[in-house]
């Protein structure tokens, strides 16, 4: 194996400052596997690293969503072989002994280092990963689908594990990006009575995908009043569960307004750096459960692999762009124009 590989590197803070470089292939340590990357998911985080709105510690290889094939196995690793098709969780250097690790949440361990923001990520041909974070893929999951498992695991963790959908819930998803489209599908899979999704005129393409994926009510808030529609659809009671994926004050407040008393909000969307105004009093008086969530637990990765294996979840419909790794900048430009639902880069 030639010891150099192509990688997309953020060289220093500031707008863009990203280059395709030849770098050393990482060494496979005793407890690790070296993975030949086959597909890379382009995350909103990567785009915000490009625009420099996300904190990073350059120089580093960006990216964190991927799938691949094992190219080398560390000498302490017994449960993987060269050639295994895999994906990997991202809780690198989680301690294994703190309260969060002990309760199955290494993703919020204080020692954790995130690939693509704190340490080298995966916009590259190879990455080394601790073997205890790696999951095998079944044969009927493609590399492209597998590259989108990480965001799906975020949704499974926040929506199924933390907030918990209940039987016959009327669910409203606010924000039809890839996270919202995943939440909409999981609401259908896990027992929602009806699911509505709300977006704006700029989301037209995403709203069409929601419709194609079987969403019961697709609402364009630039044209119609979502509050009035949800009120009517729930006979004046309000929604049981809102999944907030927009991170905007408008989205959060319309969620608070459209929930019934004792309704639940699953908060996944991350607001920008500015403080936002939230109708807190209304949330208190309605006795709402507001569940904020972040990242994905190990269990949620198992769940998503199982959903994909039994073809319950459609990730292919979210993939709007497939491009070679060299075209990373084109994909970010497309993202800036609002044309991307989910992009996959192929090294
Ligand atoms: Zn991501
Ligand atoms: Zn820990």
CSV table of C-alpha atoms and ligand atoms in Angstrom, one decimal:
chain,number,residue,atom,x,y,z
A,1,UNK,CA,0.0,0.0,0.0
A,2,UNK,CA,1.3,3.4,-1.0
A,3,UNK,CA,1.5,5.4,2.2
A,4,UNK,CA,-0.1,8.6,0.9
A,5,UNK,CA,-3.8,9.3,0.4
A,6,UNK,CA,-6.0,12.2,-0.8
A,7,UNK,CA,-7.8,14.1,1.9
A,8,UNK,CA,-9.9,17.2,2.2
A,9,UNK,CA,-8.2,19.3,4.9
A,10,UNK,CA,-9.2,22.5,6.7
A,11,UNK,CA,-5.8,24.2,6.9
A,12,UNK,CA,-6.7,27.1,9.2
A,13,UNK,CA,-9.7,29.0,10.6
A,14,UNK,CA,-11.5,31.4,8.3
A,15,UNK,CA,-14.0,31.1,5.4
A,16,UNK,CA,-13.1,28.1,3.2
A,17,UNK,CA,-9.4,27.5,3.8
A,18,UNK,CA,-10.1,23.9,2.7
A,19,UNK,CA,-7.8,22.0,0.3
A,20,UNK,CA,-7.5,18.6,-1.3
A,21,UNK,CA,-4.0,17.4,-0.1
A,22,UNK,CA,-1.8,14.3,-0.2
A,23,UNK,CA,-1.4,13.2,3.4
A,24,UNK,CA,-0.1,10.1,5.2
A,25,UNK,CA,-2.4,7.2,5.5
A,26,UNK,CA,-3.2,6.9,9.3
A,27,UNK,CA,-1.4,4.1,11.2
A,28,UNK,CA,-3.6,1.3,12.5
A,29,UNK,CA,-2.9,0.9,16.3
A,30,UNK,CA,-3.3,-2.3,18.2
A,31,UNK,CA,-7.0,-1.7,19.3
A,32,UNK,CA,-8.0,-0.2,16.0
A,33,UNK,CA,-9.1,-1.1,12.5
A,34,UNK,CA,-8.0,0.8,9.4
A,35,UNK,CA,-11.0,1.5,7.1
A,36,UNK,CA,-10.9,2.1,3.4
A,37,UNK,CA,-13.6,4.8,3.0
A,38,UNK,CA,-16.2,3.9,0.3
A,39,UNK,CA,-18.8,6.7,0.8
A,40,UNK,CA,-18.9,9.9,2.8
A,41,UNK,CA,-22.1,11.7,3.9
A,42,UNK,CA,-21.9,15.5,3.7
A,43,UNK,CA,-23.3,17.0,6.9
A,44,UNK,CA,-24.5,20.5,7.6
A,45,UNK,CA,-21.7,20.6,10.1
A,46,UNK,CA,-19.2,20.2,7.3
A,47,UNK,CA,-20.7,23.1,5.4
A,48,UNK,CA,-20.5,25.3,8.5
A,49,UNK,CA,-16.8,24.3,8.8
A,50,UNK,CA,-16.5,25.5,5.2
A,51,UNK,CA,-18.2,28.9,6.2
A,52,UNK,CA,-16.2,28.8,9.5
A,53,UNK,CA,-19.3,29.1,11.6
A,54,UNK,CA,-18.4,25.9,13.5
A,55,UNK,CA,-15.5,25.6,16.0
A,56,UNK,CA,-12.7,23.4,14.7
A,57,UNK,CA,-9.0,22.8,15.6
A,58,UNK,CA,-7.2,23.0,12.3
A,59,UNK,CA,-5.3,21.6,10.5
A,60,UNK,CA,-7.5,18.6,10.2
A,61,UNK,CA,-9.3,16.4,7.8
A,62,UNK,CA,-13.0,17.3,7.9
A,63,UNK,CA,-16.1,15.0,7.9
A,64,UNK,CA,-17.7,12.4,10.1
A,65,UNK,CA,-20.3,10.4,8.2
A,66,UNK,CA,-19.0,7.4,6.3
A,67,UNK,CA,-18.9,3.8,5.4
A,68,UNK,CA,-16.1,1.5,4.2
A,69,UNK,CA,-14.2,-1.7,4.1
A,70,UNK,CA,-11.7,-2.9,6.7
A,71,UNK,CA,-8.2,-2.7,5.2
A,72,UNK,CA,-6.1,-3.6,8.3
A,73,UNK,CA,-6.8,-5.0,11.7
A,74,UNK,CA,-4.9,-4.1,14.9
A,75,UNK,CA,-3.2,-7.0,16.7
A,76,UNK,CA,-5.6,-6.9,19.7
A,77,UNK,CA,-8.7,-6.9,17.5
A,78,UNK,CA,-10.4,-10.4,17.2
A,79,UNK,CA,-13.9,-9.6,16.0
A,80,UNK,CA,-13.2,-8.1,12.6
A,81,UNK,CA,-11.5,-9.2,9.4
A,82,UNK,CA,-10.0,-7.5,6.4
A,83,UNK,CA,-12.8,-7.0,3.9
A,84,UNK,CA,-15.6,-6.6,6.4
A,85,UNK,CA,-18.1,-3.8,5.3
A,86,UNK,CA,-18.5,-1.4,8.2
A,87,UNK,CA,-19.5,1.9,9.7
A,88,UNK,CA,-18.3,3.5,12.9
A,89,UNK,CA,-19.6,5.5,15.8
A,90,UNK,CA,-17.7,8.6,16.6
A,91,UNK,CA,-17.1,8.7,20.3
A,92,UNK,CA,-13.3,8.4,19.9
A,93,UNK,CA,-11.4,8.6,23.2
A,94,UNK,CA,-14.6,8.3,25.3
A,95,UNK,CA,-13.3,7.2,28.8
A,96,UNK,CA,-15.6,4.2,29.4
A,97,UNK,CA,-15.7,5.0,33.1
A,98,UNK,CA,-17.7,8.3,33.6
A,99,UNK,CA,-21.4,8.5,34.4
A,100,UNK,CA,-22.2,9.1,30.7
A,101,UNK,CA,-20.2,6.2,29.4
A,102,UNK,CA,-21.5,3.9,32.1
A,103,UNK,CA,-25.1,4.8,31.1
A,104,UNK,CA,-24.6,4.1,27.4
A,105,UNK,CA,-24.0,7.6,26.4
A,106,UNK,CA,-20.3,7.9,25.4
A,107,UNK,CA,-21.3,10.5,22.8
A,108,UNK,CA,-21.5,13.1,25.6
A,109,UNK,CA,-18.4,11.9,27.5
A,110,UNK,CA,-16.2,14.9,28.4
A,111,UNK,CA,-13.1,13.1,27.1
A,112,UNK,CA,-14.6,12.3,23.7
A,113,UNK,CA,-12.9,13.8,20.6
A,114,UNK,CA,-15.1,14.2,17.5
A,115,UNK,CA,-13.6,13.2,14.1
A,116,UNK,CA,-13.9,16.0,11.6
A,117,UNK,CA,-13.9,18.8,14.2
A,118,UNK,CA,-11.4,17.9,17.0
A,119,UNK,CA,-9.3,15.2,15.3
A,120,UNK,CA,-8.9,14.0,11.7
A,121,UNK,CA,-12.2,13.1,10.1
A,122,UNK,CA,-13.1,11.1,7.0
A,123,UNK,CA,-13.1,13.2,3.8
A,124,UNK,CA,-10.2,10.9,2.8
A,125,UNK,CA,-9.4,7.4,1.4
A,126,UNK,CA,-8.7,5.9,4.8
A,127,UNK,CA,-9.4,6.4,8.5
A,128,UNK,CA,-8.4,4.5,11.6
A,129,UNK,CA,-11.1,3.8,14.2
A,130,UNK,CA,-11.2,2.1,17.6
A,131,UNK,CA,-12.6,-1.4,16.9
A,132,UNK,CA,-15.1,-1.1,19.8
A,133,UNK,CA,-16.9,1.7,17.9
A,134,UNK,CA,-17.2,-0.2,14.6
A,135,UNK,CA,-20.4,-1.9,13.4
A,136,UNK,CA,-20.6,-4.5,10.6
A,137,UNK,CA,-23.1,-3.8,7.8
A,138,UNK,CA,-25.4,-6.5,6.4
A,139,UNK,CA,-25.1,-7.3,2.7
A,140,UNK,CA,-28.3,-5.5,1.8
A,141,UNK,CA,-27.2,-2.1,3.0
A,142,UNK,CA,-25.3,-0.1,0.3
A,143,UNK,CA,-22.3,2.0,1.1
A,144,UNK,CA,-24.2,5.1,0.1
A,145,UNK,CA,-27.1,4.4,2.5
A,146,UNK,CA,-24.6,3.5,5.2
A,147,UNK,CA,-22.9,6.9,4.9
A,148,UNK,CA,-26.2,8.4,6.1
A,149,UNK,CA,-26.6,6.1,9.1
A,150,UNK,CA,-25.0,8.7,11.5
A,151,UNK,CA,-27.7,11.4,11.1
A,152,UNK,CA,-30.3,8.6,11.2
A,153,UNK,CA,-28.9,7.5,14.5
A,154,UNK,CA,-29.2,11.0,15.8
A,155,UNK,CA,-32.9,11.0,15.0
A,156,UNK,CA,-33.4,7.5,16.4
A,157,UNK,CA,-31.6,8.5,19.7
A,158,UNK,CA,-33.5,11.8,20.1
A,159,UNK,CA,-36.9,10.8,18.9
A,160,UNK,CA,-37.2,7.1,19.8
A,161,UNK,CA,-34.9,6.8,22.8
A,162,UNK,CA,-35.1,10.2,24.6
A,163,UNK,CA,-38.5,11.7,23.7
A,164,UNK,CA,-40.2,8.4,23.0
A,165,UNK,CA,-43.1,8.3,20.5
A,166,UNK,CA,-46.3,6.9,22.0
A,167,UNK,CA,-49.0,4.8,20.1
A,168,UNK,CA,-51.3,6.9,18.0
A,169,UNK,CA,-49.4,10.2,18.5
A,170,UNK,CA,-50.2,13.0,16.1
A,171,UNK,CA,-46.7,14.0,15.1
A,172,UNK,CA,-45.5,17.3,13.5
A,173,UNK,CA,-42.0,17.6,12.1
A,174,UNK,CA,-40.8,21.2,11.8
A,175,UNK,CA,-38.0,21.6,9.2
A,176,UNK,CA,-37.9,19.2,6.2
A,177,UNK,CA,-34.1,18.8,5.9
A,178,UNK,CA,-32.5,15.4,6.0
A,179,UNK,CA,-33.0,15.2,9.8
A,180,UNK,CA,-36.7,16.1,9.5
A,181,UNK,CA,-37.2,13.6,6.6
A,182,UNK,CA,-35.7,10.9,8.8
A,183,UNK,CA,-37.9,11.9,11.8
A,184,UNK,CA,-40.9,11.8,9.6
A,185,UNK,CA,-40.2,8.3,8.4
A,186,UNK,CA,-39.5,7.0,11.9
A,187,UNK,CA,-42.7,8.5,13.2
A,188,UNK,CA,-44.5,6.5,10.5
A,189,UNK,CA,-42.5,3.3,11.4
A,190,UNK,CA,-43.1,3.5,15.1
A,191,UNK,CA,-46.8,4.1,15.4
A,192,UNK,CA,-47.8,7.7,14.7
A,193,UNK,CA,-51.5,8.1,13.9
A,194,UNK,CA,-50.7,10.8,11.4
A,195,UNK,CA,-47.5,12.8,10.5
A,196,UNK,CA,-47.4,16.4,9.3
A,197,UNK,CA,-44.2,18.1,8.1
A,198,UNK,CA,-43.8,21.9,7.8
A,199,UNK,CA,-41.3,23.8,5.6
A,200,UNK,CA,-41.0,27.0,3.7
A,201,UNK,CA,-41.1,27.9,0.0
A,202,UNK,CA,-37.3,27.3,-0.2
A,203,UNK,CA,-37.9,23.7,1.0
A,204,UNK,CA,-40.2,22.8,-1.9
A,205,UNK,CA,-37.9,20.0,-3.2
A,206,UNK,CA,-37.7,18.6,0.4
A,207,UNK,CA,-41.5,18.8,0.9
A,208,UNK,CA,-42.0,16.9,-2.4
A,209,UNK,CA,-39.7,14.1,-1.0
A,210,UNK,CA,-41.8,14.0,2.2
A,211,UNK,CA,-44.9,13.5,0.1
A,212,UNK,CA,-43.2,10.8,-1.9
A,213,UNK,CA,-42.2,9.1,1.3
A,214,UNK,CA,-45.8,8.9,2.5
A,215,UNK,CA,-46.0,11.9,4.9
A,216,UNK,CA,-49.8,12.4,5.6
A,217,UNK,CA,-49.8,16.2,5.6
A,218,UNK,CA,-47.2,18.4,3.8
A,219,UNK,CA,-47.5,22.0,4.8
A,220,UNK,CA,-45.7,24.9,3.0
A,221,UNK,CA,-45.7,27.7,5.7
A,222,UNK,CA,-45.0,30.3,3.1
A,223,UNK,CA,-48.4,29.7,1.6
A,224,UNK,CA,-50.6,28.3,4.4
A,225,UNK,CA,-51.0,28.8,8.2
A,226,UNK,CA,-49.6,25.7,9.9
A,227,UNK,CA,-51.2,26.5,13.3
A,228,UNK,CA,-54.7,26.6,11.8
A,229,UNK,CA,-54.1,23.4,9.8
A,230,UNK,CA,-52.9,21.4,12.8
A,231,UNK,CA,-55.7,22.8,15.0
A,232,UNK,CA,-58.2,21.6,12.4
A,233,UNK,CA,-56.6,18.2,11.9
A,234,UNK,CA,-56.5,17.5,15.7
A,235,UNK,CA,-60.1,18.8,16.3
A,236,UNK,CA,-58.8,21.7,18.3
A,237,UNK,CA,-56.7,19.6,20.7
A,238,UNK,CA,-53.2,20.2,19.2
A,239,UNK,CA,-50.3,17.9,18.3
A,240,UNK,CA,-49.1,15.2,20.7
A,241,UNK,CA,-45.5,15.4,19.6
A,242,UNK,CA,-43.5,18.0,17.7
A,243,UNK,CA,-40.0,17.2,16.4
A,244,UNK,CA,-38.2,20.5,16.1
A,245,UNK,CA,-35.5,20.2,13.4
A,246,UNK,CA,-35.3,23.9,12.2
A,247,UNK,CA,-33.3,25.4,15.1
A,248,UNK,CA,-35.2,28.7,14.4
A,249,UNK,CA,-37.2,30.9,16.8
A,250,UNK,CA,-40.1,30.7,14.4
A,251,UNK,CA,-40.0,26.9,14.3
A,252,UNK,CA,-39.6,26.5,18.1
A,253,UNK,CA,-42.4,28.9,18.9
A,254,UNK,CA,-44.8,27.5,16.4
A,255,UNK,CA,-44.0,24.1,17.9
A,256,UNK,CA,-45.0,25.4,21.4
A,257,UNK,CA,-48.1,26.9,20.0
A,258,UNK,CA,-49.3,23.8,18.1
A,259,UNK,CA,-48.8,21.2,20.9
A,260,UNK,CA,-51.6,20.1,23.1
A,261,UNK,CA,-51.4,20.5,26.9
A,262,UNK,CA,-48.8,18.0,28.2
A,263,UNK,CA,-47.5,17.6,24.7
A,264,UNK,CA,-43.9,16.7,24.0
A,265,UNK,CA,-41.3,18.5,21.9
A,266,UNK,CA,-38.2,16.6,20.7
A,267,UNK,CA,-35.6,19.3,20.1
A,268,UNK,CA,-32.9,18.3,17.5
A,269,UNK,CA,-32.3,21.5,15.5
A,270,UNK,CA,-29.3,23.6,16.6
A,271,UNK,CA,-29.9,27.4,16.6
A,272,UNK,CA,-27.2,29.7,15.3
A,273,UNK,CA,-24.9,31.7,17.7
A,274,UNK,CA,-27.4,34.4,18.5
A,275,UNK,CA,-29.8,34.2,21.5
A,276,UNK,CA,-33.4,33.6,20.4
A,277,UNK,CA,-36.8,34.5,21.9
A,278,UNK,CA,-38.8,31.5,23.1
A,279,UNK,CA,-42.4,31.6,24.4
A,280,UNK,CA,-41.4,30.0,27.6
A,281,UNK,CA,-44.4,31.1,29.6
A,282,UNK,CA,-46.7,29.4,27.1
A,283,UNK,CA,-44.6,26.2,27.4
A,284,UNK,CA,-44.9,26.2,31.2
A,285,UNK,CA,-48.6,26.9,31.3
A,286,UNK,CA,-49.3,24.1,28.8
A,287,UNK,CA,-47.1,21.8,31.0
A,288,UNK,CA,-45.0,20.7,27.9
A,289,UNK,CA,-42.2,18.2,28.0
A,290,UNK,CA,-39.3,19.8,26.1
A,291,UNK,CA,-36.6,17.2,25.5
A,292,UNK,CA,-33.3,18.6,24.1
A,293,UNK,CA,-31.1,16.0,22.6
A,294,UNK,CA,-27.6,15.9,21.0
A,295,UNK,CA,-25.7,13.3,19.0
A,296,UNK,CA,-26.4,9.6,19.0
A,297,UNK,CA,-26.0,6.7,21.4
A,298,UNK,CA,-24.5,3.3,20.5
A,299,UNK,CA,-27.9,1.6,20.7
A,300,UNK,CA,-29.4,4.0,18.2
A,301,UNK,CA,-26.8,2.8,15.6
A,302,UNK,CA,-27.9,-0.8,16.1
A,303,UNK,CA,-31.6,0.3,15.7
A,304,UNK,CA,-30.9,2.1,12.4
A,305,UNK,CA,-28.9,-0.8,11.0
A,306,UNK,CA,-31.8,-3.0,11.8
A,307,UNK,CA,-34.3,-0.6,10.2
A,308,UNK,CA,-32.2,-0.5,7.0
A,309,UNK,CA,-31.7,-4.3,7.0
A,310,UNK,CA,-35.4,-4.9,7.0
A,311,UNK,CA,-35.9,-2.0,4.4
A,312,UNK,CA,-38.2,0.0,6.8
A,313,UNK,CA,-36.2,3.2,6.3
A,314,UNK,CA,-35.6,4.8,2.9
A,315,UNK,CA,-32.3,6.7,2.9
A,316,UNK,CA,-31.7,6.5,-0.9
A,317,UNK,CA,-34.6,9.0,-1.5
A,318,UNK,CA,-32.7,11.6,0.6
A,319,UNK,CA,-29.5,11.4,-1.5
A,320,UNK,CA,-29.7,14.3,-4.0
A,321,UNK,CA,-26.0,14.4,-5.0
A,322,UNK,CA,-23.4,11.7,-5.5
A,323,UNK,CA,-20.0,13.2,-6.5
A,324,UNK,CA,-16.3,12.1,-6.4
A,325,UNK,CA,-14.4,13.4,-3.3
A,326,UNK,CA,-12.5,15.9,-5.5
A,327,UNK,CA,-15.8,17.8,-6.0
A,328,UNK,CA,-16.3,18.7,-2.3
A,329,UNK,CA,-16.4,22.4,-3.1
A,330,UNK,CA,-19.1,22.0,-5.8
A,331,UNK,CA,-21.2,20.2,-3.1
A,332,UNK,CA,-20.7,23.1,-0.6
A,333,UNK,CA,-21.7,25.6,-3.4
A,334,UNK,CA,-24.8,23.5,-4.1
A,335,UNK,CA,-25.6,23.5,-0.3
A,336,UNK,CA,-25.3,27.3,-0.2
A,337,UNK,CA,-27.9,27.5,-3.0
A,338,UNK,CA,-30.2,25.2,-1.1
A,339,UNK,CA,-30.1,22.5,-3.7
A,340,UNK,CA,-28.8,19.7,-1.5
A,341,UNK,CA,-31.0,17.4,0.5
A,342,UNK,CA,-28.2,14.9,1.3
A,343,UNK,CA,-24.9,14.7,-0.6
A,344,UNK,CA,-22.6,11.7,-0.7
A,345,UNK,CA,-18.9,11.9,-1.7
A,346,UNK,CA,-17.2,8.9,-3.2
A,347,UNK,CA,-13.4,8.7,-2.7
B,1,LIG,ZN1,-23.4,14.8,10.7
B,2,LIG,ZN1,-16.7,8.9,29.6
